Coordinates of N, CA and C in Angstrom, one line a residue:
X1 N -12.9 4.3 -16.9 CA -12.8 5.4 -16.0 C -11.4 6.0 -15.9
X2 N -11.5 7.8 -15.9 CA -10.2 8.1 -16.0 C -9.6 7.9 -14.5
X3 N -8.5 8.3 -13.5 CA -7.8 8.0 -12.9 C -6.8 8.6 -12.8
X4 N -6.7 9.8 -12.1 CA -5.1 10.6 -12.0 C -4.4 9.8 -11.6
X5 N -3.1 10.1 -12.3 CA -2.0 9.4 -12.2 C -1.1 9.5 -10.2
X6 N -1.0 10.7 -10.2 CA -1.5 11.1 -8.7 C -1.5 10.1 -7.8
X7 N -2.8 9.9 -7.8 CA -4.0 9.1 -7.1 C -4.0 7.3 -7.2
X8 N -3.4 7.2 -8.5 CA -2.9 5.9 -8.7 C -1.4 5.3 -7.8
X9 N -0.7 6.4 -8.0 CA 0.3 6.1 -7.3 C 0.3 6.5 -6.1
X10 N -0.5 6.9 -4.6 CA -0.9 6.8 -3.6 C -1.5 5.9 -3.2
X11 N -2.3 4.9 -4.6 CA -3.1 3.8 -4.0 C -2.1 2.3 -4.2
X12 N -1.2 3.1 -4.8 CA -0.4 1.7 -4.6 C 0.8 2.2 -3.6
X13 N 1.4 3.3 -2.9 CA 2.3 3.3 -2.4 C 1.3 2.9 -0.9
X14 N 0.2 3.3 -0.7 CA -0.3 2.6 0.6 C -0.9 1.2 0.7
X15 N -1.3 0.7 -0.8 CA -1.1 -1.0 -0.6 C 0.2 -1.5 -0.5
X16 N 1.5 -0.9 -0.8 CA 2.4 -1.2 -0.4 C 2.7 -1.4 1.1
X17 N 2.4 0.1 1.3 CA 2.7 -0.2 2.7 C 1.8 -0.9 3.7
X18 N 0.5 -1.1 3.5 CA 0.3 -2.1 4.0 C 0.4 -3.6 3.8
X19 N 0.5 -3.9 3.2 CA 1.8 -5.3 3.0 C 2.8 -5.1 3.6
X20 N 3.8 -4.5 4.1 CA 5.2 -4.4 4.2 C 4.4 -3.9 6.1
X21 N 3.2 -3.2 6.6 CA 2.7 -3.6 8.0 C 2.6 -4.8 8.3
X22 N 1.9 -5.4 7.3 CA 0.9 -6.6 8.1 C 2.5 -7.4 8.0
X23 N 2.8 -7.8 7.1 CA 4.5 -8.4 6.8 C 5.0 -8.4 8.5
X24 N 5.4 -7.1 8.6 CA 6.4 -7.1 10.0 C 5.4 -7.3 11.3
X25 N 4.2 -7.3 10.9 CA 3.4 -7.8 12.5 C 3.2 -9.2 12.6
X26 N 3.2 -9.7 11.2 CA 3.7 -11.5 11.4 C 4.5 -11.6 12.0
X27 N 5.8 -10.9 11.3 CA 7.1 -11.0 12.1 C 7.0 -10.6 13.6
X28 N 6.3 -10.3 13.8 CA 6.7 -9.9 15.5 C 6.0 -10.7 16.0
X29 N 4.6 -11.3 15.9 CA 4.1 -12.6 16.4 C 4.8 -13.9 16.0

């Protein structure tokens, strides 16, 4: 399946960012 390049890189800058959420909400609990 094709996959704009785009689209690929939105799905990883917002699995980033969610890692780097859930990360600092450990840290706050």
């Amino acid at each position: 399946m094709w996959i704009p390049i785009s689209f690929a890189l939105d799905m990883k800058r917002t699995r980033t960012y969610w890692q780097v959420r859930i990360r600092v909400q450990f840290w706050i609990v």
